[in-house]
């Protein structure tokens, strides 16, 4: 008998038919002897629709009220799913995030979980129930409703799995697992059987939205094993877990892409000590997340500083950039919203030099210009013009031997694939 948390994403619960299928799947699990907790997202595009509704009212909604609005999406799903299980003759009970004690900080719209008081879930399980929990939402210690950032139901599921000591947290979605690239962009991408937390963190951070970054962080910190798999079939998916560093690992596990960031450039700032500190203090004070940073070569004592930031932080970044320009006497700031970031992720990079060189030459051969570059020990990322993103991802996927019909994913000079 296993204790499992099963999380179903928006597409998987998008309509009565699909909810009935999820209900049946949960009941089958229960009949097989497992203790089952389901965490669910809002149905289909409901969260997007709620965001659009708010935008029709104002372009600057109060974040507390956004959370009040967005949290309603998941509440619809939990009640309907409980009804669907009752309708086939089994016991189920639905709970909101606050009801099961998902306690967060007060960072509205991207709150962080501080504590999970999961005893209510355990009590309902002991009473023979299938327990259904609304994903994505929590409550502050003083009773304010919060949400955990887009894709946050994954984090709810992992947090509950950690809280009740589940054997596994299944993330059931509309693809068969974690692929070597987004299968919607690279038809030749293939499913990975096992991915380490380390690699999955880099993949999630660079655009593989199949698992939310926060969820992977939480899983790694609490040792929760993730099984990411399809909600539409029973095939095994991808296991995300700690991987022993002594094991030989693929040089490249995946190619990711991200079009959700914009580039901000502050032009003609004085090139003297302390200037970067001023620019990024203003950004930090405005709660602007900064990803890559580039400072251009100085000309006549002046330079340009560019950085990338999530588009959702852009309005704040622009306000802070105004202040920076005034404070430093810079010329002006500009924004490019059409950038994309492509990244290669693989633990084997640590021991195989030449990945970056091969990446740059692949992109050059595809006629793609590089705007910014950043690396970690297991990742190389390039910012490019967004119009080339699909071509760039496909070219990298092929050149690193990841296409599903490739004979080998190994890269060695002897096979002509080395860098
Ligand atoms: P859910 O609604 O179930 O949470 P998401 O839309 O958040 O699902 O995530 C699943 C989607 O992630 C897939 O439909 C796929 O297009 C996208 N995706 C991006 N990168 C990858 C990847 N490397 N492997 C699998 N799916 C990916
Ligand atoms: N419904 C939320 C969203 O669309 C949370 C989730 O689905 O994980 O982002
Ligand atoms: Mg998701």
Short mmCIF file of C-alpha atoms and ligand atoms in Angstrom, two decimals:
data_model
loop_
_atom_site.label_atom_id
_atom_site.label_comp_id
_atom_site.label_asym_id
_atom_site.label_seq_id
_atom_site.Cartn_x
_atom_site.Cartn_y
_atom_site.Cartn_z
CA UNK A 1 0.00 0.00 0.00
CA UNK A 2 1.47 3.34 -1.05
CA UNK A 3 0.69 6.87 0.03
CA UNK A 4 0.51 8.95 -3.15
CA UNK A 5 -0.18 12.54 -4.10
CA UNK A 6 -1.49 12.92 -7.68
CA UNK A 7 -1.58 16.39 -9.19
CA UNK A 8 -3.69 17.04 -12.30
CA UNK A 9 -3.05 20.17 -14.39
CA UNK A 10 -5.56 22.43 -16.13
CA UNK A 11 -5.88 20.52 -19.41
CA UNK A 12 -6.30 17.23 -17.54
CA UNK A 13 -9.36 18.57 -15.67
CA UNK A 14 -10.66 20.76 -18.52
CA UNK A 15 -14.32 19.67 -18.72
CA UNK A 16 -16.83 17.22 -17.28
CA UNK A 17 -15.61 14.25 -19.32
CA UNK A 18 -12.02 14.74 -18.21
CA UNK A 19 -13.05 15.22 -14.58
CA UNK A 20 -14.92 11.92 -14.75
CA UNK A 21 -11.81 10.24 -16.16
CA UNK A 22 -9.68 11.70 -13.35
CA UNK A 23 -12.26 10.52 -10.78
CA UNK A 24 -12.09 6.99 -12.20
CA UNK A 25 -8.30 7.02 -12.18
CA UNK A 26 -8.25 8.05 -8.52
CA UNK A 27 -10.80 5.39 -7.59
CA UNK A 28 -8.77 2.72 -9.43
CA UNK A 29 -5.75 3.78 -7.42
CA UNK A 30 -7.73 3.51 -4.20
CA UNK A 31 -9.08 0.08 -5.17
CA UNK A 32 -5.50 -1.04 -5.80
CA UNK A 33 -4.89 -0.33 -2.10
CA UNK A 34 -3.24 3.09 -2.16
CA UNK A 35 -4.05 6.05 0.07
CA UNK A 36 -4.71 8.85 -2.41
CA UNK A 37 -4.52 12.65 -2.26
CA UNK A 38 -5.36 14.59 -5.44
CA UNK A 39 -4.21 18.16 -6.01
CA UNK A 40 -5.90 19.95 -8.90
CA UNK A 41 -5.50 23.09 -10.99
CA UNK A 42 -8.19 25.37 -12.35
CA UNK A 43 -10.03 23.87 -15.34
CA UNK A 44 -8.56 24.53 -18.79
CA UNK A 45 -7.77 28.20 -19.36
CA UNK A 46 -9.73 29.45 -16.35
CA UNK A 47 -6.75 31.17 -14.69
CA UNK A 48 -5.83 32.96 -17.95
CA UNK A 49 -9.47 34.02 -18.34
CA UNK A 50 -9.56 35.41 -14.80
CA UNK A 51 -6.34 37.36 -15.43
CA UNK A 52 -7.89 38.77 -18.62
CA UNK A 53 -11.05 39.75 -16.73
CA UNK A 54 -8.98 41.71 -14.23
CA UNK A 55 -7.05 43.39 -17.03
CA UNK A 56 -10.33 44.54 -18.53
CA UNK A 57 -10.98 46.40 -15.31
CA UNK A 58 -7.51 47.86 -14.66
CA UNK A 59 -3.91 47.39 -15.78
CA UNK A 60 -2.70 47.74 -12.21
CA UNK A 61 -4.86 45.48 -10.02
CA UNK A 62 -4.08 45.22 -6.32
CA UNK A 63 -2.19 41.97 -5.79
CA UNK A 64 -4.31 40.99 -2.79
CA UNK A 65 -7.42 41.21 -4.95
CA UNK A 66 -5.74 39.26 -7.78
CA UNK A 67 -5.18 36.41 -5.34
CA UNK A 68 -8.77 36.61 -4.16
CA UNK A 69 -9.84 36.31 -7.81
CA UNK A 70 -7.40 33.63 -9.02
CA UNK A 71 -7.97 31.34 -6.03
CA UNK A 72 -11.56 30.84 -7.17
CA UNK A 73 -10.43 28.81 -10.21
CA UNK A 74 -9.13 25.84 -8.25
CA UNK A 75 -12.12 25.85 -5.92
CA UNK A 76 -14.43 25.04 -8.83
CA UNK A 77 -12.35 22.00 -9.77
CA UNK A 78 -12.12 20.47 -6.29
CA UNK A 79 -15.85 20.50 -5.69
CA UNK A 80 -16.69 19.07 -9.13
CA UNK A 81 -14.07 16.34 -8.78
CA UNK A 82 -15.43 15.35 -5.37
CA UNK A 83 -18.92 15.15 -6.92
CA UNK A 84 -17.58 13.01 -9.78
CA UNK A 85 -16.09 10.54 -7.28
CA UNK A 86 -19.31 10.46 -5.25
CA UNK A 87 -21.21 9.79 -8.48
CA UNK A 88 -19.33 6.53 -9.00
CA UNK A 89 -19.95 5.47 -5.43
CA UNK A 90 -16.79 6.33 -3.49
CA UNK A 91 -15.93 8.62 -0.59
CA UNK A 92 -14.12 11.86 -1.32
CA UNK A 93 -13.79 15.26 0.32
CA UNK A 94 -12.48 18.53 -1.09
CA UNK A 95 -10.42 21.15 0.75
CA UNK A 96 -9.12 24.58 -0.17
CA UNK A 97 -5.45 25.41 0.41
CA UNK A 98 -6.27 27.39 3.57
CA UNK A 99 -8.39 24.52 4.90
CA UNK A 100 -5.47 22.09 4.71
CA UNK A 101 -3.09 24.55 6.31
CA UNK A 102 -0.93 25.69 3.40
CA UNK A 103 0.55 28.65 5.29
CA UNK A 104 2.47 31.19 3.19
CA UNK A 105 4.23 34.51 3.52
CA UNK A 106 2.34 37.61 2.39
CA UNK A 107 4.00 37.88 -1.06
CA UNK A 108 0.71 38.10 -2.92
CA UNK A 109 0.66 36.46 -6.41
CA UNK A 110 3.93 34.59 -5.71
CA UNK A 111 3.70 33.66 -2.07
CA UNK A 112 6.16 31.20 -0.56
CA UNK A 113 4.99 28.27 1.55
CA UNK A 114 6.20 28.53 5.13
CA UNK A 115 4.43 25.61 6.68
CA UNK A 116 2.04 22.77 5.81
CA UNK A 117 -0.24 21.63 8.61
CA UNK A 118 -1.35 18.47 6.86
CA UNK A 119 -3.10 16.71 9.76
CA UNK A 120 -6.50 17.41 8.23
CA UNK A 121 -5.44 15.49 5.11
CA UNK A 122 -4.19 12.56 7.20
CA UNK A 123 -7.40 12.45 9.24
CA UNK A 124 -9.54 12.32 6.08
CA UNK A 125 -7.30 9.61 4.61
CA UNK A 126 -7.70 7.59 7.82
CA UNK A 127 -11.46 7.87 7.35
CA UNK A 128 -11.11 6.13 3.96
CA UNK A 129 -11.58 9.25 1.84
CA UNK A 130 -9.95 10.24 -1.41
CA UNK A 131 -8.75 13.69 -0.42
CA UNK A 132 -8.90 16.50 -2.98
CA UNK A 133 -6.93 19.70 -2.44
CA UNK A 134 -7.04 22.96 -4.39
CA UNK A 135 -3.63 23.71 -5.86
CA UNK A 136 -1.95 27.11 -6.18
CA UNK A 137 -3.46 28.72 -3.07
CA UNK A 138 -2.54 29.30 0.54
CA UNK A 139 -3.21 31.57 3.46
CA UNK A 140 -1.04 33.94 5.48
CA UNK A 141 -0.84 33.52 9.27
CA UNK A 142 -3.31 36.41 9.56
CA UNK A 143 -5.86 34.89 7.19
CA UNK A 144 -5.17 36.54 3.81
CA UNK A 145 -5.65 34.34 0.72
CA UNK A 146 -2.50 34.03 -1.39
CA UNK A 147 -1.43 32.26 -4.60
CA UNK A 148 1.90 30.62 -5.34
CA UNK A 149 2.75 31.95 -8.81
CA UNK A 150 1.70 30.55 -12.20
CA UNK A 151 2.08 26.79 -12.31
CA UNK A 152 1.90 26.77 -8.50
CA UNK A 153 -0.32 23.71 -8.16
CA UNK A 154 2.84 21.66 -8.70
CA UNK A 155 4.26 23.25 -5.56
CA UNK A 156 1.10 22.56 -3.55
CA UNK A 157 1.35 18.90 -4.52
CA UNK A 158 5.00 18.60 -3.54
CA UNK A 159 4.40 20.46 -0.27
CA UNK A 160 1.56 18.15 0.68
CA UNK A 161 3.60 15.10 -0.32
CA UNK A 162 6.38 16.33 1.96
CA UNK A 163 3.90 17.18 4.72
CA UNK A 164 2.27 13.73 4.82
CA UNK A 165 5.42 11.77 3.96
CA UNK A 166 4.05 10.43 0.66
CA UNK A 167 6.02 7.74 -1.17
CA UNK A 168 5.80 9.63 -4.44
CA UNK A 169 4.28 12.80 -5.88
CA UNK A 170 2.84 12.18 -9.32
CA UNK A 171 2.50 15.24 -11.56
CA UNK A 172 -0.04 14.19 -14.20
CA UNK A 173 -0.14 16.43 -17.24
CA UNK A 174 -0.79 16.64 -20.97
CA UNK A 175 2.61 15.21 -22.03
CA UNK A 176 4.14 11.82 -21.20
CA UNK A 177 6.90 13.22 -18.99
CA UNK A 178 9.89 15.52 -19.13
CA UNK A 179 11.23 15.64 -22.68
CA UNK A 180 14.60 16.60 -24.14
CA UNK A 181 12.85 19.77 -25.40
CA UNK A 182 9.31 21.11 -25.44
CA UNK A 183 7.60 18.49 -27.66
CA UNK A 184 5.38 21.21 -29.10
CA UNK A 185 8.46 22.90 -30.55
CA UNK A 186 10.66 19.87 -31.29
CA UNK A 187 8.63 16.94 -32.64
CA UNK A 188 11.78 14.75 -32.47
CA UNK A 189 12.14 15.33 -28.70
CA UNK A 190 12.04 12.20 -26.55
CA UNK A 191 11.02 11.44 -23.00
CA UNK A 192 13.70 11.21 -20.33
CA UNK A 193 13.36 8.26 -17.92
CA UNK A 194 15.22 9.86 -15.00
CA UNK A 195 16.29 13.45 -14.41
CA UNK A 196 18.27 14.65 -11.38
CA UNK A 197 16.90 17.45 -9.21
CA UNK A 198 19.94 19.48 -10.24
CA UNK A 199 19.15 19.22 -13.95
CA UNK A 200 15.42 19.64 -13.48
CA UNK A 201 16.03 22.85 -11.51
CA UNK A 202 18.03 24.27 -14.41
CA UNK A 203 15.47 23.08 -16.97
CA UNK A 204 12.54 24.55 -15.02
CA UNK A 205 14.41 27.81 -14.44
CA UNK A 206 15.08 28.19 -18.16
CA UNK A 207 11.61 27.57 -19.51
CA UNK A 208 10.61 23.87 -19.28
CA UNK A 209 7.31 24.74 -17.65
CA UNK A 210 6.25 21.09 -17.32
CA UNK A 211 7.32 21.41 -13.66
CA UNK A 212 7.25 24.68 -11.75
CA UNK A 213 10.70 25.75 -10.53
CA UNK A 214 9.54 26.25 -6.95
CA UNK A 215 8.07 22.76 -6.90
CA UNK A 216 11.39 21.21 -7.92
CA UNK A 217 13.22 23.26 -5.28
CA UNK A 218 10.76 22.13 -2.63
CA UNK A 219 11.06 18.50 -3.76
CA UNK A 220 14.83 18.58 -3.63
CA UNK A 221 14.88 20.24 -0.21
CA UNK A 222 12.49 17.65 1.23
CA UNK A 223 13.61 14.62 -0.78
CA UNK A 224 10.23 14.16 -2.49
CA UNK A 225 10.47 11.84 -5.52
CA UNK A 226 8.51 13.25 -8.48
CA UNK A 227 6.94 11.08 -11.16
CA UNK A 228 5.92 13.35 -14.04
CA UNK A 229 3.60 11.45 -16.39
CA UNK A 230 0.57 11.65 -18.65
CA UNK A 231 -2.94 11.99 -17.24
CA UNK A 232 -4.28 10.41 -20.43
CA UNK A 233 -2.46 7.04 -20.34
CA UNK A 234 -0.78 4.68 -17.85
CA UNK A 235 2.70 4.72 -19.31
CA UNK A 236 5.57 5.40 -16.94
CA UNK A 237 6.80 8.97 -17.24
CA UNK A 238 9.92 10.68 -15.91
CA UNK A 239 11.30 10.22 -12.40
CA UNK A 240 12.92 13.30 -10.88
CA UNK A 241 15.15 12.41 -7.93
CA UNK A 242 18.63 12.67 -6.46
CA UNK A 243 21.12 11.11 -8.86
CA UNK A 244 24.42 9.80 -7.57
CA UNK A 245 27.17 12.07 -8.90
CA UNK A 246 29.46 9.11 -9.48
CA UNK A 247 27.11 7.75 -12.17
CA UNK A 248 27.92 8.61 -15.77
CA UNK A 249 25.39 11.21 -16.86
CA UNK A 250 24.38 12.44 -20.31
CA UNK A 251 26.36 15.46 -21.45
CA UNK A 252 23.20 17.20 -22.56
CA UNK A 253 19.80 16.20 -21.12
CA UNK A 254 17.71 18.90 -22.67
CA UNK A 255 17.32 22.08 -24.68
CA UNK A 256 14.98 24.63 -23.15
CA UNK A 257 13.65 27.97 -24.29
CA UNK A 258 11.97 30.91 -22.66
CA UNK A 259 10.19 33.85 -24.27
CA UNK A 260 8.83 35.29 -21.04
CA UNK A 261 11.68 37.74 -20.42
CA UNK A 262 12.47 41.20 -21.78
CA UNK A 263 15.78 43.04 -22.04
CA UNK A 264 16.22 46.44 -20.43
CA UNK A 265 19.19 48.63 -21.42
CA UNK A 266 20.30 51.75 -19.55
CA UNK A 267 22.34 53.80 -22.02
CA UNK A 268 25.35 56.01 -21.42
CA UNK A 269 25.89 55.52 -17.72
CA UNK A 270 29.23 56.72 -16.29
CA UNK A 271 31.75 53.85 -16.18
CA UNK A 272 32.96 54.16 -12.59
CA UNK A 273 32.92 51.98 -9.48
CA UNK A 274 29.54 51.69 -7.79
CA UNK A 275 27.35 52.34 -10.83
CA UNK A 276 26.18 48.74 -11.27
CA UNK A 277 25.45 48.64 -7.55
CA UNK A 278 23.19 51.69 -7.92
CA UNK A 279 21.33 50.32 -10.97
CA UNK A 280 20.60 46.97 -9.37
CA UNK A 281 19.76 48.41 -5.94
CA UNK A 282 16.99 50.40 -7.60
CA UNK A 283 15.78 47.25 -9.35
CA UNK A 284 15.88 45.22 -6.14
CA UNK A 285 13.99 47.92 -4.24
CA UNK A 286 11.31 47.81 -6.96
CA UNK A 287 11.06 43.99 -6.55
CA UNK A 288 12.37 43.41 -10.09
CA UNK A 289 13.90 39.98 -10.66
CA UNK A 290 17.06 40.22 -12.73
CA UNK A 291 18.38 37.27 -14.72
CA UNK A 292 21.30 37.95 -17.08
CA UNK A 293 23.44 41.10 -16.95
CA UNK A 294 25.83 42.50 -19.54
CA UNK A 295 27.91 45.66 -19.34
CA UNK A 296 29.19 46.87 -22.69
CA UNK A 297 32.71 48.07 -23.44
CA UNK A 298 33.19 51.58 -22.19
CA UNK A 299 33.60 54.47 -24.64
CA UNK A 300 34.80 57.84 -23.40
CA UNK A 301 34.01 56.93 -19.83
CA UNK A 302 30.42 55.93 -20.61
CA UNK A 303 28.89 52.48 -20.95
CA UNK A 304 25.56 50.66 -21.46
CA UNK A 305 24.19 48.18 -18.92
CA UNK A 306 21.66 45.58 -20.12
CA UNK A 307 19.77 42.99 -18.12
CA UNK A 308 16.88 40.60 -18.63
CA UNK A 309 13.81 40.43 -16.42
CA UNK A 310 10.46 38.59 -16.52
CA UNK A 311 7.92 40.57 -18.57
CA UNK A 312 5.63 40.54 -15.56
CA UNK A 313 8.20 42.70 -13.72
CA UNK A 314 8.60 45.11 -16.63
CA UNK A 315 6.26 47.87 -15.47
CA UNK A 316 8.20 48.08 -12.18
CA UNK A 317 11.53 47.87 -14.03
CA UNK A 318 10.57 50.83 -16.22
CA UNK A 319 9.64 52.94 -13.21
CA UNK A 320 12.94 52.05 -11.52
CA UNK A 321 14.85 52.76 -14.76
CA UNK A 322 13.41 56.29 -14.78
CA UNK A 323 14.84 56.82 -11.32
CA UNK A 324 18.21 55.33 -12.32
CA UNK A 325 18.48 57.62 -15.36
CA UNK A 326 17.85 60.66 -13.17
CA UNK A 327 20.18 59.54 -10.38
CA UNK A 328 23.11 58.70 -12.69
CA UNK A 329 22.54 61.28 -15.39
CA UNK A 330 22.33 58.47 -17.95
CA UNK A 331 21.04 59.18 -21.45
CA UNK A 332 17.92 56.99 -21.54
CA UNK A 333 16.62 53.45 -21.08
CA UNK A 334 15.12 51.14 -23.69
CA UNK A 335 13.28 47.83 -23.63
CA UNK A 336 13.31 44.90 -26.06
CA UNK A 337 10.37 42.58 -25.50
CA UNK A 338 11.08 40.28 -28.44
CA UNK A 339 14.04 38.39 -27.02
CA UNK A 340 14.21 34.66 -26.30
CA UNK A 341 16.60 32.61 -24.21
CA UNK A 342 17.74 29.18 -25.34
CA UNK A 343 19.62 26.93 -22.95
CA UNK A 344 21.41 23.60 -22.92
CA UNK A 345 21.24 21.65 -19.66
CA UNK A 346 23.25 18.55 -18.76
CA UNK A 347 25.13 17.27 -15.73
CA UNK A 348 27.78 15.69 -17.98
CA UNK A 349 28.94 19.18 -18.97
CA UNK A 350 30.92 19.35 -15.74
CA UNK A 351 33.40 16.84 -17.14
CA UNK A 352 33.12 17.47 -20.89
CA UNK A 353 34.53 20.74 -22.18
CA UNK A 354 33.47 22.23 -25.49
CA UNK A 355 29.71 22.37 -25.05
CA UNK A 356 29.53 26.18 -25.20
CA UNK A 357 31.75 26.32 -28.29
CA UNK A 358 29.60 23.77 -30.09
CA UNK A 359 26.44 25.60 -29.05
CA UNK A 360 27.71 28.91 -30.43
CA UNK A 361 28.82 27.37 -33.73
CA UNK A 362 25.48 25.55 -34.11
CA UNK A 363 23.63 28.83 -33.63
CA UNK A 364 26.00 30.63 -36.00
CA UNK A 365 25.42 27.96 -38.69
CA UNK A 366 21.67 28.50 -38.21
CA UNK A 367 22.18 32.23 -38.78
CA UNK A 368 21.24 33.12 -35.21
CA UNK A 369 23.06 36.03 -33.58
CA UNK A 370 23.93 35.89 -29.84
CA UNK A 371 23.00 38.85 -27.73
CA UNK A 372 23.90 37.73 -24.19
CA UNK A 373 25.47 34.58 -22.75
CA UNK A 374 25.46 33.07 -19.26
CA UNK A 375 26.57 29.74 -17.85
CA UNK A 376 26.43 27.56 -14.76
CA UNK A 377 28.37 24.34 -14.24
CA UNK A 378 25.59 22.35 -15.95
CA UNK A 379 23.97 24.96 -18.23
CA UNK A 380 24.77 27.36 -21.06
CA UNK A 381 22.18 30.00 -22.01
CA UNK A 382 22.09 32.47 -24.90
CA UNK A 383 19.74 35.38 -25.45
CA UNK A 384 18.73 35.66 -29.12
CA UNK A 385 16.15 37.44 -31.24
CA UNK A 386 12.80 35.85 -30.41
CA UNK A 387 11.86 35.33 -34.06
CA UNK A 388 14.55 32.63 -34.31
CA UNK A 389 13.67 30.71 -31.16
CA UNK A 390 12.10 27.60 -32.70
CA UNK A 391 14.84 27.26 -35.30
CA UNK A 392 17.51 27.66 -32.64
CA UNK A 393 16.01 25.02 -30.32
CA UNK A 394 15.57 22.56 -33.20
CA UNK A 395 19.12 23.10 -34.48
CA UNK A 396 20.61 22.57 -31.00
CA UNK A 397 18.48 19.49 -30.40
CA UNK A 398 19.74 17.94 -33.63
CA UNK A 399 23.34 19.00 -33.29
CA UNK A 400 23.68 17.57 -29.77
CA UNK A 401 22.32 14.22 -30.94
CA UNK A 402 19.04 14.42 -29.02
CA UNK A 403 16.61 13.76 -31.89
CA UNK A 404 14.67 10.60 -31.14
CA UNK A 405 16.00 8.81 -34.23
CA UNK A 406 19.62 9.62 -33.35
CA UNK A 407 21.76 6.57 -32.69
CA UNK A 408 23.50 8.08 -29.69
CA UNK A 409 23.29 11.13 -27.46
CA UNK A 410 27.00 10.82 -26.68
CA UNK A 411 29.19 13.57 -28.02
CA UNK A 412 32.73 12.59 -28.83
CA UNK A 413 35.32 13.99 -31.19
CA UNK A 414 35.64 10.57 -32.82
CA UNK A 415 31.99 10.61 -33.88
CA UNK A 416 32.42 14.06 -35.34
CA UNK A 417 30.10 15.54 -32.76
CA UNK A 418 32.71 16.93 -30.42
CA UNK A 419 33.44 20.60 -29.96
P1 LIG B 1 -0.29 21.49 -16.53
O1 LIG B 1 -1.45 22.33 -16.94
O2 LIG B 1 -0.59 20.03 -16.49
O3 LIG B 1 0.39 21.99 -15.29
P2 LIG B 1 1.73 22.78 -18.16
O4 LIG B 1 1.14 23.44 -19.36
O5 LIG B 1 2.08 23.62 -17.00
O6 LIG B 1 0.76 21.59 -17.73
O7 LIG B 1 3.04 21.95 -18.57
C1 LIG B 1 2.97 20.99 -19.59
C2 LIG B 1 3.52 21.61 -20.88
O8 LIG B 1 4.90 21.90 -20.70
C3 LIG B 1 3.50 20.67 -22.06
O9 LIG B 1 2.27 20.72 -22.74
C4 LIG B 1 4.67 21.13 -22.91
O10 LIG B 1 4.28 21.86 -24.05
C5 LIG B 1 5.45 22.07 -21.99
N1 LIG B 1 6.87 21.75 -21.93
C6 LIG B 1 7.87 22.68 -22.06
N2 LIG B 1 9.06 22.10 -22.00
C7 LIG B 1 8.85 20.77 -21.81
C8 LIG B 1 9.72 19.64 -21.65
N3 LIG B 1 11.05 19.76 -21.67
N4 LIG B 1 9.16 18.43 -21.48
C9 LIG B 1 7.82 18.28 -21.44
N5 LIG B 1 6.95 19.31 -21.60
C10 LIG B 1 7.45 20.54 -21.77
N1 LIG B 2 -4.13 27.52 -12.20
C1 LIG B 2 -2.81 28.07 -11.94
C2 LIG B 2 -2.15 28.49 -13.24
O1 LIG B 2 -2.75 28.35 -14.30
C3 LIG B 2 -1.94 27.13 -11.17
C4 LIG B 2 -1.59 25.84 -11.89
O2 LIG B 2 -2.28 25.44 -12.83
O3 LIG B 2 -0.61 25.22 -11.51
O4 LIG B 2 -1.06 28.98 -13.23
MG1 LIG B 3 1.87 23.44 -14.94
#
